[in-house]
Short mmCIF file of C-alpha atoms and ligand atoms in Angstrom, two decimals:
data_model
loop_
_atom_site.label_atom_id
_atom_site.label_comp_id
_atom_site.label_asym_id
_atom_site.label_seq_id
_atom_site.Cartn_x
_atom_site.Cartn_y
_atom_site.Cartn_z
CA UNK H 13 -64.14 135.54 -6.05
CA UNK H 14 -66.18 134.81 -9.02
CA UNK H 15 -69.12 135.58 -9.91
CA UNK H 16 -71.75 133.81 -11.36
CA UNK H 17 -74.29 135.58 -14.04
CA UNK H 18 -77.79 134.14 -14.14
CA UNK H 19 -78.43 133.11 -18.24
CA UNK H 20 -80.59 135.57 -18.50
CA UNK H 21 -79.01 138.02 -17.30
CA UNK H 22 -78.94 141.59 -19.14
CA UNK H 23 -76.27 143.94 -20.60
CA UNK H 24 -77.27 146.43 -17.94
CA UNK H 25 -77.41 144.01 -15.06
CA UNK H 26 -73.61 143.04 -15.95
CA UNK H 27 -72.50 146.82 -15.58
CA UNK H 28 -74.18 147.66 -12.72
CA UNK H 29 -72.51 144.95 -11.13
CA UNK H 30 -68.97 145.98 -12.30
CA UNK H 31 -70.02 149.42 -11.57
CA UNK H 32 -70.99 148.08 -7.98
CA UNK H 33 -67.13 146.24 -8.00
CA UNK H 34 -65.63 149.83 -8.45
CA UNK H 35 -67.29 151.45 -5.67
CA UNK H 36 -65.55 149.10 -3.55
CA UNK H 37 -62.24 149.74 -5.33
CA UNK H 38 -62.18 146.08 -6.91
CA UNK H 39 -62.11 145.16 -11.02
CA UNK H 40 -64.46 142.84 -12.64
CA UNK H 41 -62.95 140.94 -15.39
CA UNK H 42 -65.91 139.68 -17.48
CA UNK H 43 -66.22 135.91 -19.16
CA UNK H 44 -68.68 135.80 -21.44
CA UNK H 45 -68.77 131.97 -21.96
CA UNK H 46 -71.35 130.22 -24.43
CA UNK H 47 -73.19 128.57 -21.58
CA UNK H 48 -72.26 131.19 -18.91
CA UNK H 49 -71.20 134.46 -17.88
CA UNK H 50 -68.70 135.17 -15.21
CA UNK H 51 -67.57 138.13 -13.51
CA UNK H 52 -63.90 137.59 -12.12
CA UNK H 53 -63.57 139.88 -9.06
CA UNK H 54 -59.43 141.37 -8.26
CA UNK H 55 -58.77 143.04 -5.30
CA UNK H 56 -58.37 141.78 -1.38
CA UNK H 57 -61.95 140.72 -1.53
CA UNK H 58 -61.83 138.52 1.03
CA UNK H 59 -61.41 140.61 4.01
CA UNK H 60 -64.64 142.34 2.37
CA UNK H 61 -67.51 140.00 3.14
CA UNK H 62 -69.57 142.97 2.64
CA UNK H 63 -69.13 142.56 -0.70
CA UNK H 64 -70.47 139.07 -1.20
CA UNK H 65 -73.28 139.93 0.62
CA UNK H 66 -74.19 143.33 -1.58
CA UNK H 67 -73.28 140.94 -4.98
CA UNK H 68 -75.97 138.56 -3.88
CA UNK H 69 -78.83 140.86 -4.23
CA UNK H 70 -77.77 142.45 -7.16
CA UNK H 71 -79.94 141.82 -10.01
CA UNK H 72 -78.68 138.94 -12.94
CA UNK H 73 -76.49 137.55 -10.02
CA UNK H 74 -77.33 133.68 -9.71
CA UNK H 75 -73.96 132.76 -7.81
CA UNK H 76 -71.26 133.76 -5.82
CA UNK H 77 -68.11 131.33 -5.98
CA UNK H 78 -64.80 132.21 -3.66
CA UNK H 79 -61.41 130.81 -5.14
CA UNK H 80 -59.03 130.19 -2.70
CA UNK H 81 -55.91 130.31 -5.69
CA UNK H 82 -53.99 133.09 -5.75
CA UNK H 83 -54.35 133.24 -9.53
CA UNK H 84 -57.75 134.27 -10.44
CA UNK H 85 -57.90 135.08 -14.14
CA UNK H 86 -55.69 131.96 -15.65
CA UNK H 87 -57.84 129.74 -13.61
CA UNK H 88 -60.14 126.96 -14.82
CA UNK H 89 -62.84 128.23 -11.97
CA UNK H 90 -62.61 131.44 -13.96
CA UNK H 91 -62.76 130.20 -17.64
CA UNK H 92 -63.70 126.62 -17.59
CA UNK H 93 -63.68 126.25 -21.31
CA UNK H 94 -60.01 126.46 -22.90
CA UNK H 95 -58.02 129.80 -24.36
CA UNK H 96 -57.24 129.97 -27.87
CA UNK H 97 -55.11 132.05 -29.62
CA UNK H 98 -55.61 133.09 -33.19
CA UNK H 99 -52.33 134.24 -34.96
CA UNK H 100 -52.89 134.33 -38.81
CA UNK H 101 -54.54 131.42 -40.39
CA UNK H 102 -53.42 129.31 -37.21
CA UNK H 103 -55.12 128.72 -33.94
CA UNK H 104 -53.23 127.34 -30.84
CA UNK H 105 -55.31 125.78 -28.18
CA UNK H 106 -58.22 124.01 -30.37
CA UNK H 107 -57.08 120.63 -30.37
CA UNK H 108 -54.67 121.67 -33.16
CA UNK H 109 -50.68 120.64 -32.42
CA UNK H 110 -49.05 123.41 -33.48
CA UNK H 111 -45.05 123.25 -34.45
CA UNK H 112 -43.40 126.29 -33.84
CA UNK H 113 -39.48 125.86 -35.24
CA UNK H 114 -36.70 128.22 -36.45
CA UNK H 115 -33.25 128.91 -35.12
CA UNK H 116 -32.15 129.96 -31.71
CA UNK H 117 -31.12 133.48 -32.64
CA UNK H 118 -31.01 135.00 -36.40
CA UNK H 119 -27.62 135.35 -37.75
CA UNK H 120 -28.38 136.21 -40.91
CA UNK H 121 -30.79 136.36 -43.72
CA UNK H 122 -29.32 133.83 -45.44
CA UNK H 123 -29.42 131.06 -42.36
CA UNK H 124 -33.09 132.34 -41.58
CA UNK H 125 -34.70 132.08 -44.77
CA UNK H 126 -32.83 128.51 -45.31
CA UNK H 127 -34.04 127.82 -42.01
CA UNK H 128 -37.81 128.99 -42.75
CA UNK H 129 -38.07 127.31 -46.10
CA UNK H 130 -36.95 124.17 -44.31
CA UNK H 131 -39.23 124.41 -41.52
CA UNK H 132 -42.07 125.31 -43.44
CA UNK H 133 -41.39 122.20 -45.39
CA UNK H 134 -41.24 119.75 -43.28
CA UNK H 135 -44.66 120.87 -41.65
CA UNK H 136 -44.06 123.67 -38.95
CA UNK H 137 -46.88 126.15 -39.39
CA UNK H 138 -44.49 129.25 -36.88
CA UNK H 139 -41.28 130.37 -37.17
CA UNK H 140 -39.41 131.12 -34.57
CA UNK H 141 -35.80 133.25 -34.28
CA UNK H 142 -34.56 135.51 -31.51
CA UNK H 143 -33.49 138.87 -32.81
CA UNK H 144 -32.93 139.91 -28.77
CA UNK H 145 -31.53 137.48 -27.21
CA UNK H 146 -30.96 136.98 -23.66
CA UNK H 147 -27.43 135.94 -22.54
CA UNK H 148 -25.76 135.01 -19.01
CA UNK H 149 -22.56 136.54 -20.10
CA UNK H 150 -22.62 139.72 -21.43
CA UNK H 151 -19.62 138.90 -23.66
CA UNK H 152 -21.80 136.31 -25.94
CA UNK H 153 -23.76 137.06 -28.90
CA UNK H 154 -26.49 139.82 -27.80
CA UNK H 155 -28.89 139.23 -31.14
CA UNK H 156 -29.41 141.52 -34.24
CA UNK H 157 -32.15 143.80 -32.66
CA UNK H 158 -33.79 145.67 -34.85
CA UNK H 159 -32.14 144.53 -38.14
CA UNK H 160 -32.88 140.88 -36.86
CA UNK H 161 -36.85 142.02 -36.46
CA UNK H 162 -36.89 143.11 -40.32
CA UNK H 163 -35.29 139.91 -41.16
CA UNK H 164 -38.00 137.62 -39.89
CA UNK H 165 -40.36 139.86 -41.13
CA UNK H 166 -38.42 138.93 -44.83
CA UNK H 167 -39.16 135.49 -43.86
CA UNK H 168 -42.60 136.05 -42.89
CA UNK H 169 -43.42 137.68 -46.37
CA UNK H 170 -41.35 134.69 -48.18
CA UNK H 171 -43.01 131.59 -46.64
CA UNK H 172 -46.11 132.96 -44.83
CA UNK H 173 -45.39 131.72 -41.51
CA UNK H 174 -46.18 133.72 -38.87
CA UNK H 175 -43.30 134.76 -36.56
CA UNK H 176 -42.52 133.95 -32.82
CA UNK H 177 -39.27 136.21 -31.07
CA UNK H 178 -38.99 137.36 -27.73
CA UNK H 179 -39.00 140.63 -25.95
CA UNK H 180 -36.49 141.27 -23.49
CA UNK H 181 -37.41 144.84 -22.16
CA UNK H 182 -40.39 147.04 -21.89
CA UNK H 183 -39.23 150.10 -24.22
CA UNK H 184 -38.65 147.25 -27.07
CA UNK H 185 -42.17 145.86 -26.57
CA UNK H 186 -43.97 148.49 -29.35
CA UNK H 187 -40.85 147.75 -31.53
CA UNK H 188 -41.00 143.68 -31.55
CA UNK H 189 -45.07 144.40 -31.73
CA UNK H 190 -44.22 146.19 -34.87
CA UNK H 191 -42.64 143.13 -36.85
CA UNK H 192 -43.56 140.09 -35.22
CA UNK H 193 -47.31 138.08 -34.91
CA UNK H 194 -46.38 136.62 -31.36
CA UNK H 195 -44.10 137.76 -28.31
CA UNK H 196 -42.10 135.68 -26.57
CA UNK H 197 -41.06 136.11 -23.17
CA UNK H 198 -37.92 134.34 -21.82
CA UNK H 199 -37.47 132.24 -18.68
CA UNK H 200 -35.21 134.95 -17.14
CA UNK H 201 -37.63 137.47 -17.79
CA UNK H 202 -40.48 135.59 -16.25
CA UNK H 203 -41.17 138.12 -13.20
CA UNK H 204 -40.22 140.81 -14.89
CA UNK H 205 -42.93 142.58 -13.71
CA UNK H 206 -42.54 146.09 -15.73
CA UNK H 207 -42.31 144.21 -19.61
CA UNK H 208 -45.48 141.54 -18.24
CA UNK H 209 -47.61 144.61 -17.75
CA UNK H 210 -46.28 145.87 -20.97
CA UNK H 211 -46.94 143.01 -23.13
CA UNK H 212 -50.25 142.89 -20.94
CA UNK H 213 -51.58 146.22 -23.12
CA UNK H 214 -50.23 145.70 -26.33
CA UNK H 215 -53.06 144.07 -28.88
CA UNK H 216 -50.72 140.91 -29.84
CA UNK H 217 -50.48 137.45 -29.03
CA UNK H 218 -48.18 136.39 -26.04
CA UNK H 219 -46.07 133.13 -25.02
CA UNK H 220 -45.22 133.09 -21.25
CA UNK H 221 -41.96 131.09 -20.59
CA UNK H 222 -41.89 129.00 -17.29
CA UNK H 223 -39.06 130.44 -15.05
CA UNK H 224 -36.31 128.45 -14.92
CA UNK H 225 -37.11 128.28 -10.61
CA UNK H 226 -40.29 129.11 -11.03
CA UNK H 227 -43.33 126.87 -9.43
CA UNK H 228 -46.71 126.30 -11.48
CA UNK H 229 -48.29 128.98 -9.27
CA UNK H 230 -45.70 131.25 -9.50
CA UNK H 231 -45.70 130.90 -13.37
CA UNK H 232 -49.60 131.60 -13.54
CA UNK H 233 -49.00 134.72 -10.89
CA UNK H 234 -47.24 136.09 -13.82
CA UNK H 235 -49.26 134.96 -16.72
CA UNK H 236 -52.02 137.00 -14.40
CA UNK H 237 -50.10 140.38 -14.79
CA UNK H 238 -50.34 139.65 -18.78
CA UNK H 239 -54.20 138.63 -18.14
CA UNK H 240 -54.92 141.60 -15.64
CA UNK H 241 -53.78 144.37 -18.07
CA UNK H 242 -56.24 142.82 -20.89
CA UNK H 243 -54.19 141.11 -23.03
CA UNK H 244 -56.03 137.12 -22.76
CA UNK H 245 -53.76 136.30 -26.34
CA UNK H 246 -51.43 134.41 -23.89
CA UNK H 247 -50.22 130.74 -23.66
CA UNK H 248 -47.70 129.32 -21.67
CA UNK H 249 -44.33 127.60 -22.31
CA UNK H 250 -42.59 124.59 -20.43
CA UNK H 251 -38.97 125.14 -21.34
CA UNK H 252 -37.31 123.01 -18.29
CA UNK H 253 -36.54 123.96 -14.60
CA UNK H 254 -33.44 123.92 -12.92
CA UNK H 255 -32.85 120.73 -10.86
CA UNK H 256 -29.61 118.84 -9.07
CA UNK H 257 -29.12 116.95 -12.19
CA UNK H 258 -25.83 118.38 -14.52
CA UNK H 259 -26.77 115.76 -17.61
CA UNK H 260 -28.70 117.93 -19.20
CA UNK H 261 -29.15 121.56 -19.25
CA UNK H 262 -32.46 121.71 -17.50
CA UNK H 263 -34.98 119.17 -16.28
CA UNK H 264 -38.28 119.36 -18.74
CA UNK H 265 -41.19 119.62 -16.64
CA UNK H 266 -43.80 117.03 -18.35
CA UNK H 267 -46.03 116.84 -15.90
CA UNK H 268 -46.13 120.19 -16.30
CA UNK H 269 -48.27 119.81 -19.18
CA UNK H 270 -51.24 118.33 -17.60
CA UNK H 271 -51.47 120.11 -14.55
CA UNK H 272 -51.38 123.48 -16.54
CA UNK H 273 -54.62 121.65 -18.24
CA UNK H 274 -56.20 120.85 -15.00
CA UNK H 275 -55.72 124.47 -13.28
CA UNK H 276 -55.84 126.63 -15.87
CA UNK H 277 -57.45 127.57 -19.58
CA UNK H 278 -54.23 128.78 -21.18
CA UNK H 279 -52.64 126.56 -23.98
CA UNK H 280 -49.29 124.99 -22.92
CA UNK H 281 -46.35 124.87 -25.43
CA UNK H 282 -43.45 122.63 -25.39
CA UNK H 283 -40.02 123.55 -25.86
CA UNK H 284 -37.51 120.18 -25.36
CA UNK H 285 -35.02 122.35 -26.68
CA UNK H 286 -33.77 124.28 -23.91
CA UNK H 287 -36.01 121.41 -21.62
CA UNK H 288 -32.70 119.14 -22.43
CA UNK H 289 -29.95 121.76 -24.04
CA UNK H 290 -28.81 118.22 -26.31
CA UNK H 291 -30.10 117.49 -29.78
CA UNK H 292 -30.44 113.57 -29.22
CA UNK H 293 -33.06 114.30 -26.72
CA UNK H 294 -35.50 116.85 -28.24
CA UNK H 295 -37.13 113.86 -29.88
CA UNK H 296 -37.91 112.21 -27.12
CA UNK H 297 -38.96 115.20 -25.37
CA UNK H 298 -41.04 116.47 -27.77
CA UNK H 299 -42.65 112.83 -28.04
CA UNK H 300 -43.38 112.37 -24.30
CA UNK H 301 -44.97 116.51 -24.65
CA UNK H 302 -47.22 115.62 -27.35
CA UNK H 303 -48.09 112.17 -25.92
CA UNK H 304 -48.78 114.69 -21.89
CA UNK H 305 -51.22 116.61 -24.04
CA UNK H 306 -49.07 119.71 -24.98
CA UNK H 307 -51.16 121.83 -27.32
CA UNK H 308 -48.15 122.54 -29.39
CA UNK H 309 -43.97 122.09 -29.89
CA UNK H 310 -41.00 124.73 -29.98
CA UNK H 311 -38.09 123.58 -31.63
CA UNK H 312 -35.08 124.51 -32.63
CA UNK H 313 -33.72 124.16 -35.83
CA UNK H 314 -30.12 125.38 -37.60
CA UNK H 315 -28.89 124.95 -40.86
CA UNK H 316 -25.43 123.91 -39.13
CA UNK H 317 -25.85 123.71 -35.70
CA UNK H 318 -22.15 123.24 -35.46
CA UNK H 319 -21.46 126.73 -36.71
CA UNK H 320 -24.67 128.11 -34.52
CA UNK H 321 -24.12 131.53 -32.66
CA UNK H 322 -26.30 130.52 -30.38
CA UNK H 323 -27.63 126.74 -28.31
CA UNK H 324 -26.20 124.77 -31.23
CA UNK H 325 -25.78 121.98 -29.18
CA UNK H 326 -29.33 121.99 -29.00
CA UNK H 327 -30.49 122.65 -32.45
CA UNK H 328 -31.16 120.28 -34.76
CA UNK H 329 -30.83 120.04 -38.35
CA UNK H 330 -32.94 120.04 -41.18
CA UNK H 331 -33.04 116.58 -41.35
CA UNK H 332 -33.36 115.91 -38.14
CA UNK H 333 -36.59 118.16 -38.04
CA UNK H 334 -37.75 116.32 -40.64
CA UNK H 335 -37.77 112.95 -39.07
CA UNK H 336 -39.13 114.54 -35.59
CA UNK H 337 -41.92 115.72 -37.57
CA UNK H 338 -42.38 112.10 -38.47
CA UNK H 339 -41.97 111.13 -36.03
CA UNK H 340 -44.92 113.64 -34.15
CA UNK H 341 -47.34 112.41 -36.93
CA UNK H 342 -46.95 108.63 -35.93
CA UNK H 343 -47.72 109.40 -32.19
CA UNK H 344 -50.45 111.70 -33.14
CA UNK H 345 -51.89 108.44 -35.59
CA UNK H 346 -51.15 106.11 -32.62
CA UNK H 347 -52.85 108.12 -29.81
CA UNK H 348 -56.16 108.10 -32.05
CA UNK H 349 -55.13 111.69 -33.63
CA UNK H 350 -56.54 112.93 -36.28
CA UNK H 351 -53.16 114.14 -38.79
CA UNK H 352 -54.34 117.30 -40.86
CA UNK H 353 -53.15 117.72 -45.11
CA UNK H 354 -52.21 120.79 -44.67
CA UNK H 355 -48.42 121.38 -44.17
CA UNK H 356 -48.29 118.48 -42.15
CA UNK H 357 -50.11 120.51 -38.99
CA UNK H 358 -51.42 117.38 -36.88
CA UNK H 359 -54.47 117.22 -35.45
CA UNK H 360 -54.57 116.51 -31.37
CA UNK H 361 -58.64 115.88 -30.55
C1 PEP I 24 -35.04 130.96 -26.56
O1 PEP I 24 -36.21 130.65 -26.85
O2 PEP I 24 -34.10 130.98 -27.37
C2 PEP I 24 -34.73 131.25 -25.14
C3 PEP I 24 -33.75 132.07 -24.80
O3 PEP I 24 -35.54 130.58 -24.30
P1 PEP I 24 -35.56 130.53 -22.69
O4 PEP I 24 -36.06 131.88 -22.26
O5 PEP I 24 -36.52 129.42 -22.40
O6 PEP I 24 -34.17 130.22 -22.22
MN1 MN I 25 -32.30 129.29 -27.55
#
């Protein structure tokens, strides 16, 4: 349920009605919109229809709306204007295509400072590097932890660039917090429902991986955890579902893209990195993810993917960055784009 504020409505009108929400054991989560204010009501509202009925003569109230979605909070009923997300001198969500690149997993501080200098130079305004990495076998490389954190913080004070890494588990969530500007979490992690509340109450920016089985609404059921704890830093990332096909490693989920920006507010990054698992199609991927509407690209990038620790056969090199990032900028110039000066960052709207 949603509900509507009148425009005039006043400071104490607002917290009466919240007040109002909590006597029936339900949570207002307020929108404060420039044209309008919304309240979104949590709870199993509709088998109350008591409570629409009190809301409607509350004072300030012009409009009660029910939403039949299981999500509440990441939908567009909710927040009709779109999310942004502010991480240093960048904003994701505004129009802005945003490249986020960097390895797979740091290695060392010599391959992720190449890597960030290279990145940064061909026009990616995040840096990206998994210091925890997830792994199906527990055999294969695990990440640096900690010692991996403090080396993308080195790159961060080198080049600038904010940093992107994931999270994996709840008691590492104040520790990644500590180092890094946004946290990742992973496709396998996805309904993890302990580290989304986690990363739901910490004050920093969040990127919400797509499942690798999950459906749309089951994706935005768990960006609501993040959303219902307080934390509305989030946007979401299509990485690639799981389908019949064995070509590539997953099937990227363009369409994705636009139906995320139909339902929902949240900004929608793509990753055609682990959406194909091959080099020679992250191009194309990320091409056919700017041209959807994606508000911004993952990629990753090794200086020898042959000698990568981690989803070499995915990463590509510098110099194949460098011409996808051409490559971006002549889509973005075809579609009508406007292509920013600054390091390259390319302008969507
Ligand atoms: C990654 O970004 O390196 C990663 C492990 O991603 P995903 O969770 O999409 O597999
Ligand atoms: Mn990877």
């Amino acid at each position: 349920m949603i509900i509507v504020m009148k425009s005039s409505c006043t400071d104490t009108e607002i917290e009466n009605v919240l007040k109002r929400l909590e006597e029936f054991h339900l949570k207002g989560h307020l929108s404060r919109g420039v044209e309008r204010t919304v309240i979104g009501v949590v709870g199993e509202v509709a088998k109350q229809p008591e409570v629409a009925q009190m809301l409607e003569r509350l004072e300030g109230v012009e409009d009660i709306i029910p939403i039949g979605k299981p999500y509440k909070l990441s939908s567009r009923e909710f927040q009709p204007y779109e999310t942004t997300v502010r991480v240093g001198d960048v904003t994701i969500g505004n129009g802005e295509l945003v490249i986020m690149a960097g390895p797979c997993a740091v290695e060392s501080e010599t391959q992720t400072l190449d890597s960030a200098r290279a990145v940064k130079a061909a026009g990616a305004t995040i840096f990206r590097g998994g210091a925890f990495k997830p792994s199906t076998s527990p055999y294969s490389f695990r990440g640096l932890g900690e010692d991996g954190l403090k080396i993308l913080a080195a790159a961060r004070a080198e080049t600038g660039l904010p940093i992107i890494t994931e999270v994996l588990s709840p008691r590492d969530v104040e520790t990644v917090a500590r180092y890094s500007d946004i946290l990742q979490v992973g496709t396998r992690n996805m309904q993890n429902f302990a580290l989304l509340d986690e990363v739901g109450q910490v004050n920093k920016p969040v990127m919400l991986k797509r499942g690798m089985s999950a459906t749309i609404q089951e994706w935005l059921l768990s960006a609501e955890y993040i959303l219902s704890q307080g934390n509305r830093q989030l946007m979401l990332c299509e990485r690639g579902i799981r389908t019949f096909e064995t070509y590539t490693r997953n099937t990227m989920d363009i369409s994705a893209i636009p139906v995320i920006h139909k339902v929902s507010h949240l900004p929608i990054i793509a990753d055609p990195s682990h959406g194909t698992g091959k080099w020679y199609l992250v191009t194309p991927l990320a091409l056919a993810a700017v041209a959807a509407g994606a508000d911004g690209l993952i990629i990753e990038v090794h200086p020898t993917p042959d000698y990568a620790l981690k989803d070499g056969a995915q990463s590509l090199t510098f110099d194949n960055f460098g011409r996808l990032m051409a490559q971006v900028h002549a889509l973005a110039l075809a579609l009508g784009h406007k292509v920013a000066s600054s390091e390259g960052q390319v302008t969507k709207k």
